[in-house]
Coordinates of N, CA, C and O in Angstrom, one line a residue:
X29 N 63.6 17.1 54.4 CA 62.9 16.8 55.7 C 64.2 16.0 56.3 O 64.8 15.3 55.7
X30 N 64.4 16.1 57.6 CA 65.4 15.7 58.3 C 64.9 14.9 59.5 O 64.2 15.3 60.0
X31 N 65.4 13.7 59.8 CA 64.8 12.8 60.8 C 65.7 12.1 61.2 O 66.8 11.8 60.7
X32 N 66.0 11.9 62.7 CA 66.8 11.1 63.4 C 66.5 10.1 64.5 O 65.4 10.6 65.2
X33 N 66.8 9.0 64.6 CA 66.4 8.2 66.4 C 67.2 8.1 67.3 O 68.5 7.8 66.8
X34 N 67.0 8.6 68.5 CA 67.9 8.8 69.5 C 67.8 7.0 69.8 O 67.2 5.9 69.9
X35 N 69.3 6.4 70.8 CA 69.4 5.3 71.0 C 67.7 4.7 71.7 O 67.9 3.4 71.6
X36 N 66.9 5.5 72.5 CA 65.8 4.9 73.1 C 65.1 5.1 72.5 O 63.9 4.5 72.7
X37 N 64.9 5.2 71.3 CA 63.8 5.5 70.3 C 63.1 6.6 70.0 O 62.1 7.0 69.4
X38 N 63.6 8.0 71.0 CA 62.8 8.9 70.4 C 63.3 9.2 69.5 O 64.6 9.2 68.7
X39 N 62.3 10.3 68.7 CA 62.7 10.5 66.8 C 63.1 12.0 66.9 O 62.0 12.5 67.5
X40 N 63.6 12.4 66.0 CA 63.6 14.2 65.8 C 63.3 14.1 64.6 O 63.6 13.2 63.5
X41 N 62.8 15.2 64.2 CA 61.9 15.7 62.8 C 61.9 17.0 62.7 O 61.7 17.8 63.4
X42 N 62.4 17.4 61.7 CA 62.0 18.8 60.9 C 60.9 19.3 60.3 O 60.8 20.2 59.8
X43 N 60.1 18.0 60.6 CA 58.8 18.2 59.6 C 58.2 19.4 60.6 O 57.2 19.2 61.4
X44 N 57.9 20.6 59.9 CA 57.0 21.6 60.7 C 55.5 21.2 60.8 O 54.8 21.9 62.0
X45 N 54.6 20.0 60.3 CA 53.6 19.9 60.2 C 53.3 19.2 61.9 O 52.4 18.7 62.0
X46 N 54.4 18.3 62.2 CA 54.5 17.7 63.4 C 54.6 18.5 64.7 O 54.2 17.9 65.6
X47 N 55.1 19.4 64.1 CA 55.3 20.5 65.7 C 53.9 20.7 66.3 O 52.8 21.3 65.8
X48 N 53.7 20.7 67.3 CA 52.3 20.8 68.4 C 52.5 22.3 68.9 O 53.2 22.2 70.1
X49 N 52.2 23.0 68.0 CA 52.7 24.3 68.5 C 51.7 24.9 69.6 O 52.0 25.8 70.1
X50 N 50.8 24.5 70.0 CA 50.1 24.8 71.4 C 50.9 24.6 72.3 O 50.8 25.0 73.3
X51 N 51.5 23.1 72.5 CA 52.2 22.7 73.3 C 53.0 23.5 73.4 O 53.9 24.1 74.7
X52 N 54.2 23.7 72.0 CA 55.3 24.5 72.3 C 55.1 26.0 73.1 O 56.0 26.7 73.7
X53 N 54.2 26.3 72.6 CA 53.9 27.9 73.0 C 53.5 28.0 74.7 O 53.8 28.7 75.1
X54 N 52.8 27.0 75.0 CA 52.5 26.5 76.5 C 53.9 26.7 77.2 O 54.3 27.3 78.2
X55 N 54.7 25.7 77.3 CA 55.9 25.4 77.2 C 56.7 26.9 77.2 O 57.5 27.3 78.6
X56 N 57.1 27.6 76.2 CA 57.9 28.9 76.0 C 57.2 29.9 77.1 O 58.0 30.4 77.6
X57 N 55.6 30.0 76.8 CA 55.3 31.5 77.6 C 55.1 31.0 79.0 O 54.8 32.2 79.7
X58 N 55.3 29.8 79.6 CA 55.1 29.5 80.9 C 56.0 29.1 81.7 O 56.3 29.4 82.7
X59 N 57.1 28.8 80.7 CA 58.3 28.4 81.5 C 59.8 28.1 81.3 O 60.7 27.9 81.8
X60 N 59.8 28.8 80.0 CA 61.2 29.6 79.7 C 61.2 31.0 79.7 O 60.9 31.9 79.3
X61 N 62.6 31.0 80.9 CA 62.7 32.6 81.1 C 62.7 33.3 80.1 O 62.5 34.6 80.1
X62 N 62.9 32.8 78.8 CA 63.6 33.9 77.4 C 62.0 34.1 76.9 O 62.1 35.2 76.2
X63 N 61.1 33.6 77.4 CA 59.9 33.4 76.3 C 58.3 33.9 76.9 O 57.3 34.0 76.8
X64 N 58.7 34.3 78.5 CA 57.5 34.2 79.5 C 56.7 35.0 79.0 O 56.9 36.5 78.3
X65 N 55.6 34.9 78.9 CA 54.4 35.9 78.3 C 54.4 36.0 77.0 O 53.5 36.6 76.5
X66 N 55.1 35.4 75.9 CA 55.1 35.3 74.9 C 53.7 35.3 74.4 O 53.1 34.0 74.5
X67 N 53.0 35.5 73.0 CA 51.7 35.9 72.9 C 51.8 34.2 71.7 O 53.1 34.2 71.3
X68 N 50.7 34.0 71.4 CA 50.6 32.4 70.3 C 51.0 33.0 69.1 O 51.6 32.5 68.1
X69 N 50.6 34.1 68.8 CA 50.8 34.5 67.4 C 52.2 34.8 67.5 O 52.5 34.2 66.0
X70 N 53.1 35.3 67.9 CA 54.3 35.7 68.1 C 55.2 34.1 68.0 O 56.0 34.1 67.2
X71 N 54.9 33.2 68.9 CA 55.4 32.1 68.8 C 55.0 31.6 67.4 O 56.0 30.7 66.5
X72 N 53.5 31.5 66.8 CA 53.5 31.1 65.4 C 54.8 31.6 64.5 O 55.1 31.0 63.3
X73 N 54.4 32.8 64.5 CA 55.3 33.7 63.2 C 56.5 33.2 63.4 O 57.5 33.2 62.4
X74 N 56.9 33.2 64.8 CA 59.0 32.6 64.9 C 58.9 31.2 64.0 O 60.1 31.3 63.6
X75 N 57.9 30.4 64.5 CA 58.2 29.2 64.0 C 57.8 28.7 62.3 O 58.6 28.2 61.6
X76 N 56.9 29.7 62.3 CA 56.8 29.8 60.2 C 58.3 30.4 59.9 O 58.0 30.0 58.8
X77 N 59.0 31.3 60.4 CA 59.8 31.8 59.7 C 61.5 31.0 59.8 O 62.4 31.4 60.0
X78 N 61.4 29.7 60.5 CA 62.4 29.1 61.4 C 62.1 27.6 60.5 O 61.4 27.3 60.2
X79 N 63.7 27.1 60.7 CA 63.8 25.8 60.8 C 63.2 25.0 62.1 O 64.3 24.8 62.9
X80 N 62.2 24.5 62.0 CA 61.9 23.7 63.7 C 62.7 22.2 63.7 O 62.7 21.5 62.5
X81 N 63.0 21.9 65.0 CA 63.4 20.4 65.3 C 62.4 20.3 66.5 O 62.1 20.5 67.6
X82 N 61.4 18.8 66.4 CA 60.7 18.5 67.3 C 61.6 17.2 67.7 O 61.9 16.4 66.8
X83 N 60.9 16.9 68.8 CA 61.6 15.4 69.4 C 60.3 14.7 70.1 O 59.4 15.5 70.5
X84 N 60.2 13.5 69.6 CA 58.6 12.7 69.7 C 58.9 11.4 70.6 O 60.3 10.7 70.1
X85 N 58.5 11.1 71.7 CA 58.4 9.8 72.1 C 58.3 8.5 71.7 O 57.1 8.8 70.5
X86 N 58.7 7.7 71.6 CA 59.0 6.6 70.8 C 57.2 5.4 71.2 O 56.6 5.3 70.4
X87 N 57.2 5.8 72.3 CA 55.8 4.7 72.4 C 54.4 5.4 72.0 O 53.6 4.8 71.8
X88 N 54.3 6.7 71.8 CA 53.2 7.6 71.5 C 53.0 8.5 70.6 O 52.2 8.8 69.9
X89 N 54.4 9.1 70.3 CA 54.7 10.2 69.2 C 54.5 11.5 69.7 O 54.7 12.6 69.1
X90 N 54.1 11.6 71.4 CA 53.9 12.8 71.7 C 55.4 13.5 71.4 O 56.0 13.1 71.8
X91 N 55.0 14.9 71.6 CA 56.2 16.2 71.3 C 56.7 16.0 72.9 O 55.8 16.4 73.6
X92 N 57.9 15.9 73.2 CA 58.7 16.2 74.3 C 60.0 17.2 74.4 O 60.2 17.6 75.7
X93 N 60.2 17.6 73.3 CA 61.2 18.7 73.0 C 61.3 19.4 71.4 O 60.4 19.2 70.9
X94 N 61.5 20.5 71.8 CA 61.5 21.4 70.4 C 63.0 22.4 70.6 O 63.7 22.7 71.4
X95 N 63.5 22.9 69.5 CA 64.1 24.0 69.3 C 63.8 24.4 67.8 O 63.0 23.9 66.8
X96 N 64.4 25.6 67.5 CA 64.2 26.5 66.1 C 65.5 26.8 65.6 O 66.0 27.5 66.4
X97 N 65.6 27.1 64.3 CA 67.0 27.7 64.1 C 66.6 28.9 63.0 O 65.5 28.5 61.9
X98 N 67.0 29.9 63.2 CA 66.9 31.0 62.1 C 68.2 30.9 61.2 O 69.3 31.0 61.7
X99 N 68.0 30.4 59.9 CA 69.2 30.4 59.4 C 69.1 30.7 58.0 O 67.9 30.9 57.3
X100 N 70.0 31.2 56.8 CA 70.0 31.3 55.7 C 70.4 29.9 54.7 O 70.3 29.8 53.8
X101 N 70.9 29.4 55.8 CA 70.5 27.9 55.3 C 72.1 27.4 54.3 O 72.5 26.3 53.9
X102 N 73.3 28.7 54.6 CA 74.4 28.4 53.8 C 75.6 28.9 54.8 O 76.4 28.1 54.6
X103 N 75.3 30.2 55.5 CA 76.6 30.4 56.1 C 76.5 31.0 57.6 O 77.4 30.8 58.5
X104 N 75.1 31.0 58.0 CA 75.1 31.6 59.3 C 73.5 30.8 60.1 O 72.6 30.8 59.3
X105 N 73.5 30.7 61.4 CA 72.6 29.8 62.0 C 72.4 30.7 63.7 O 73.3 30.7 64.2
X106 N 71.1 30.6 64.0 CA 70.8 31.1 65.1 C 69.9 30.1 65.8 O 68.8 29.9 65.7
X107 N 70.4 29.1 66.8 CA 69.6 28.2 67.3 C 68.9 29.1 68.7 O 69.6 29.4 69.5
X108 N 67.9 28.7 68.8 CA 67.1 29.3 69.9 C 65.3 28.4 70.5 O 65.3 27.3 69.4
X109 N 65.3 29.1 71.1 CA 63.7 28.1 71.8 C 63.9 27.0 72.1 O 63.1 25.8 71.4
X110 N 65.2 26.4 72.5 CA 65.3 25.2 72.7 C 64.5 24.6 74.1 O 64.7 25.4 75.1
X111 N 63.7 23.8 74.1 CA 62.9 23.3 75.2 C 63.1 22.0 75.5 O 62.6 21.3 74.3
X112 N 63.3 21.4 76.5 CA 62.5 19.9 76.7 C 61.6 20.0 77.8 O 62.0 20.5 79.1
X113 N 60.8 19.2 77.8 CA 59.7 18.9 78.5 C 60.1 18.5 79.7 O 61.1 17.6 80.1
X114 N 60.1 19.1 81.1 CA 60.5 19.1 82.4 C 60.0 17.0 82.4 O 61.4 17.1 83.3
X115 N 59.0 16.7 82.1 CA 58.9 15.2 82.5 C 60.1 14.5 82.0 O 60.2 13.4 81.9
X116 N 60.6 14.8 80.8 CA 61.5 14.0 79.5 C 63.0 14.5 79.7 O 64.0 14.1 79.3
X117 N 63.4 15.3 81.0 CA 64.8 15.9 81.3 C 65.5 14.8 81.9 O 65.0 14.0 82.7
X118 N 66.5 15.1 81.8 CA 67.8 14.0 82.6 C 67.7 12.8 81.6 O 68.6 11.9 82.2
X119 N 67.3 12.4 80.3 CA 67.7 11.7 79.7 C 68.6 11.9 78.6 O 68.9 10.8 78.1
X120 N 69.1 13.1 78.6 CA 70.6 13.5 77.7 C 69.5 13.9 76.3 O 70.3 13.9 75.1
X121 N 68.2 14.0 76.0 CA 67.8 14.6 74.9 C 68.0 16.2 74.4 O 68.2 16.3 73.4
X122 N 68.2 16.9 75.6 CA 68.7 18.3 75.1 C 70.0 18.3 74.6 O 70.2 18.9 73.4
X123 N 71.0 17.9 75.0 CA 72.3 17.5 74.1 C 72.4 16.9 73.2 O 72.7 17.0 72.0
X124 N 71.5 15.7 72.9 CA 71.1 14.9 71.6 C 70.8 15.9 70.6 O 71.0 15.7 69.5
X125 N 69.4 16.3 70.9 CA 68.8 17.6 70.3 C 69.6 18.6 69.6 O 69.9 19.4 68.5
X126 N 70.8 19.1 70.4 CA 71.8 20.4 70.2 C 72.8 19.8 69.2 O 73.0 20.6 67.9
X127 N 73.1 18.4 69.5 CA 74.2 17.9 68.6 C 73.2 17.7 67.3 O 74.3 17.6 65.9
X128 N 72.0 17.4 67.0 CA 71.4 16.8 66.1 C 71.2 18.0 65.2 O 71.6 18.2 63.7
X129 N 70.9 19.5 65.6 CA 71.0 20.9 65.2 C 72.3 20.8 64.5 O 72.4 21.4 63.2
X130 N 73.3 21.3 65.4 CA 74.5 20.9 64.5 C 75.1 20.2 63.5 O 75.3 20.8 62.3
X131 N 74.7 19.0 63.8 CA 75.0 18.2 62.6 C 74.2 18.3 60.9 O 74.8 18.5 60.0
X132 N 72.9 18.7 61.4 CA 72.2 18.8 60.1 C 72.8 20.1 59.3 O 72.8 20.5 58.4
X133 N 73.1 21.4 60.4 CA 73.2 22.6 59.6 C 74.4 22.4 59.3 O 75.1 23.1 58.1
X134 N 75.9 21.7 59.8 CA 77.0 20.9 59.0 C 76.6 20.7 57.8 O 77.3 20.6 56.8
X135 N 75.8 19.6 57.8 CA 75.6 18.8 56.2 C 74.9 20.3 55.4 O 75.2 20.0 54.2
X136 N 74.4 21.2 55.8 CA 74.2 22.4 54.9 C 75.2 23.3 54.5 O 75.2 23.8 53.8
X137 N 76.0 23.2 54.9 CA 77.4 23.8 55.1 C 77.6 25.2 56.0 O 78.5 26.0 55.9
X138 N 76.8 25.1 56.8 CA 76.5 26.1 57.7 C 77.8 26.1 58.8 O 77.8 25.2 59.7
X139 N 78.4 27.1 58.8 CA 79.5 27.0 59.6 C 79.7 27.9 60.9 O 80.3 27.4 62.1
X140 N 78.8 29.1 61.3 CA 78.6 29.6 62.1 C 77.1 29.7 63.0 O 76.3 29.6 62.4
X141 N 77.1 28.9 63.9 CA 76.2 28.9 64.7 C 75.7 29.6 65.9 O 76.9 29.4 66.9
X142 N 75.4 30.6 66.4 CA 75.0 31.1 67.8 C 74.0 30.8 68.1 O 72.8 30.2 68.1
X143 N 74.1 30.9 69.8 CA 72.7 30.5 70.5 C 73.2 31.7 71.8 O 74.3 32.3 72.1
X144 N 72.4 32.0 72.8 CA 72.3 32.5 73.9 C 71.7 32.0 75.2 O 70.3 30.9 74.8
X145 N 71.9 31.6 76.1 CA 71.9 30.8 77.3 C 72.0 31.5 78.7 O 73.5 31.9 78.8
X146 N 71.5 31.2 79.7 CA 71.7 31.8 80.8 C 72.2 30.5 81.7 O 72.9 30.6 83.1
X147 N 71.6 29.2 81.6 CA 71.8 28.2 82.4 C 72.2 26.8 81.9 O 72.4 26.2 82.4
X148 N 72.4 26.9 80.3 CA 72.4 25.3 79.8 C 73.5 25.5 79.2 O 73.9 24.7 78.2
X149 N 74.8 26.1 79.5 CA 76.0 26.1 78.8 C 76.9 24.9 78.8 O 77.3 24.3 77.7
X150 N 76.7 23.8 79.9 CA 77.3 22.4 79.8 C 76.4 21.8 79.0 O 77.2 20.9 78.1
X151 N 75.1 22.1 78.6 CA 74.8 20.9 77.8 C 75.3 21.3 76.2 O 75.8 20.5 75.5
X152 N 75.6 22.9 75.8 CA 75.9 23.3 74.7 C 77.1 22.8 74.4 O 77.9 22.7 73.4
X153 N 78.3 22.9 75.4 CA 79.5 23.0 75.7 C 79.9 21.2 75.3 O 80.6 21.0 74.5
X154 N 79.0 20.8 75.8 CA 79.2 18.9 75.3 C 78.9 18.5 73.9 O 79.3 17.6 73.2
X155 N 78.6 19.7 73.4 CA 78.2 19.3 71.7 C 79.3 20.3 71.0 O 79.0 20.7 69.7
X156 N 80.1 20.9 71.5 CA 81.1 21.7 70.8 C 80.9 23.5 70.7 O 81.7 24.1 70.3
X157 N 79.8 23.7 71.3 CA 79.9 25.8 71.5 C 80.6 25.6 72.6 O 81.1 25.2 73.8
X158 N 81.2 27.1 72.0 CA 82.4 27.9 73.0 C 81.8 29.0 73.4 O 81.0 29.6 72.6
X159 N 82.3 29.9 74.5 CA 82.0 31.4 74.5 C 82.7 32.0 73.6 O 83.6 31.7 72.8
X160 N 82.0 33.3 73.1 CA 82.7 33.9 72.2 C 84.0 34.3 72.6 O 84.0 35.0 74.0
X161 N 84.6 34.6 71.7 CA 86.0 34.9 72.1 C 86.2 36.2 71.8 O 87.3 36.9 72.5
X162 N 85.5 37.2 71.6 CA 85.4 38.1 71.1 C 83.9 39.0 71.4 O 83.7 39.7 70.1
X163 N 83.6 39.0 72.3 CA 82.3 39.5 72.8 C 82.0 41.2 72.1 O 81.0 41.5 72.1
X164 N 82.7 41.6 72.3 CA 83.1 43.3 71.9 C 82.8 43.5 70.4 O 82.8 44.4 70.1
X165 N 83.0 42.4 70.1 CA 82.8 42.7 68.0 C 81.4 42.6 68.2 O 80.9 42.7 66.9
X166 N 80.8 42.0 68.6 CA 79.1 41.6 68.7 C 78.5 43.1 69.3 O 78.7 43.5 70.1
X167 N 77.1 43.5 68.2 CA 76.3 44.5 69.0 C 75.0 43.8 68.5 O 74.6 42.5 67.7
X168 N 74.3 44.5 69.6 CA 72.6 44.2 68.9 C 72.1 45.3 69.1 O 72.1 46.8 69.8
X169 N 70.3 45.8 68.3 CA 69.4 46.3 68.8 C 68.4 45.6 69.7 O 67.7 44.6 68.9
X170 N 68.2 45.5 70.3 CA 66.9 44.7 71.4 C 66.2 45.7 71.8 O 66.1 46.7 72.6
X171 N 64.5 45.7 70.7 CA 63.6 46.6 71.4 C 62.5 45.9 72.2 O 61.6 46.3 72.0
X172 N 63.2 44.9 73.2 CA 61.9 44.3 73.6 C 61.5 45.0 74.6 O 62.6 45.6 75.6
X173 N 60.2 45.1 75.4 CA 59.8 45.7 76.3 C 60.7 45.0 77.4 O 60.5 43.9 77.4
X174 N 60.9 45.7 78.7 CA 61.0 45.3 80.1 C 60.1 44.4 80.4 O 59.1 44.8 80.6
X175 N 60.4 43.1 80.8 CA 59.9 42.1 81.6 C 60.0 41.9 83.1 O 61.1 41.6 83.5
X176 N 58.8 42.0 83.7 CA 59.2 42.0 85.2 C 59.5 40.4 85.4 O 58.8 39.3 84.7
X177 N 60.1 40.0 86.7 CA 61.0 38.5 86.7 C 60.0 37.8 87.3 O 59.8 36.5 87.5
X178 N 59.0 38.4 87.9 CA 58.2 37.7 88.6 C 56.3 37.2 87.9 O 56.2 36.3 87.8
X179 N 56.2 38.2 87.0 CA 55.2 38.0 86.2 C 55.0 37.3 85.1 O 54.7 36.7 84.0
X180 N 56.3 37.9 84.4 CA 57.0 37.6 83.0 C 56.0 38.2 82.0 O 55.9 38.4 80.7
X181 N 55.6 39.6 82.7 CA 54.5 40.2 81.7 C 55.2 41.4 81.5 O 56.4 42.1 82.2
X182 N 55.0 42.2 80.5 CA 55.3 43.4 80.1 C 55.4 44.4 81.3 O 54.6 44.6 81.5
X183 N 56.2 45.3 81.5 CA 56.4 46.0 82.9 C 56.2 47.4 82.1 O 56.6 47.9 81.0
X184 N 55.1 48.3 82.7 CA 54.8 49.4 82.3 C 56.1 50.4 83.1 O 56.6 50.2 84.2
X185 N 55.9 51.4 82.1 CA 56.7 52.1 82.3 C 56.5 53.7 83.3 O 57.2 54.1 83.6
X186 N 55.2 53.4 83.4 CA 54.8 54.6 84.3 C 54.3 53.9 85.5 O 54.4 54.7 87.0
X187 N 54.0 52.9 85.9 CA 53.7 52.3 87.4 C 54.8 51.4 87.7 O 55.3 50.3 86.9
X188 N 55.3 51.7 88.8 CA 56.6 50.7 89.3 C 55.9 49.3 90.1 O 54.8 49.3 90.3
X189 N 56.9 48.2 89.8 CA 56.3 47.0 90.3 C 56.6 47.2 91.9 O 57.7 47.8 92.4
X190 N 55.6 46.7 92.6 CA 55.8 46.7 93.8 C 55.3 45.3 94.5 O 54.4 44.5 93.7
X191 N 55.8 44.7 95.5 CA 55.6 43.4 95.6 C 55.2 43.4 97.5 O 56.0 44.0 98.0
X192 N 54.0 42.7 97.4 CA 53.4 42.5 98.8 C 53.8 41.6 99.7 O 53.5 40.4 98.9
X193 N 54.2 41.6 100.9 CA 54.5 40.3 101.8 C 53.5 40.0 102.6 O 52.4 40.1 102.4

């Protein structure tokens, strides 16, 4: 288990028992563009199969941020589900969390860490992440059903989405 303390007293821990999965599921399924509508069971299975990082307030231990890493612990890692509670943003916790993940994985010998973001490039660039230099080498198989941007729910393939004014 890995722990680290931020300059303002926030605690980072990889202890899976400390993760408030109900809170994390709420954050991800209602406020994270990449996980809108994700069900609780999927969140639980994802965290069960990952290395979790939680950040906790110094005054009461309440969780204020989370990240998880899918890794073999030797050569490769995927950093995902990084989320900082809206009330805790603006204090540098996101960059600190990403840097702590990077440093912990470096200690394990992991040399390649990937992530995907639509809007936090500056946070990750601040701790050394750079855009892929050869994206044409990367491929994916994405079997997620289309999700509507309005509801975050799975879009029916037979019923078109309509919005009334």
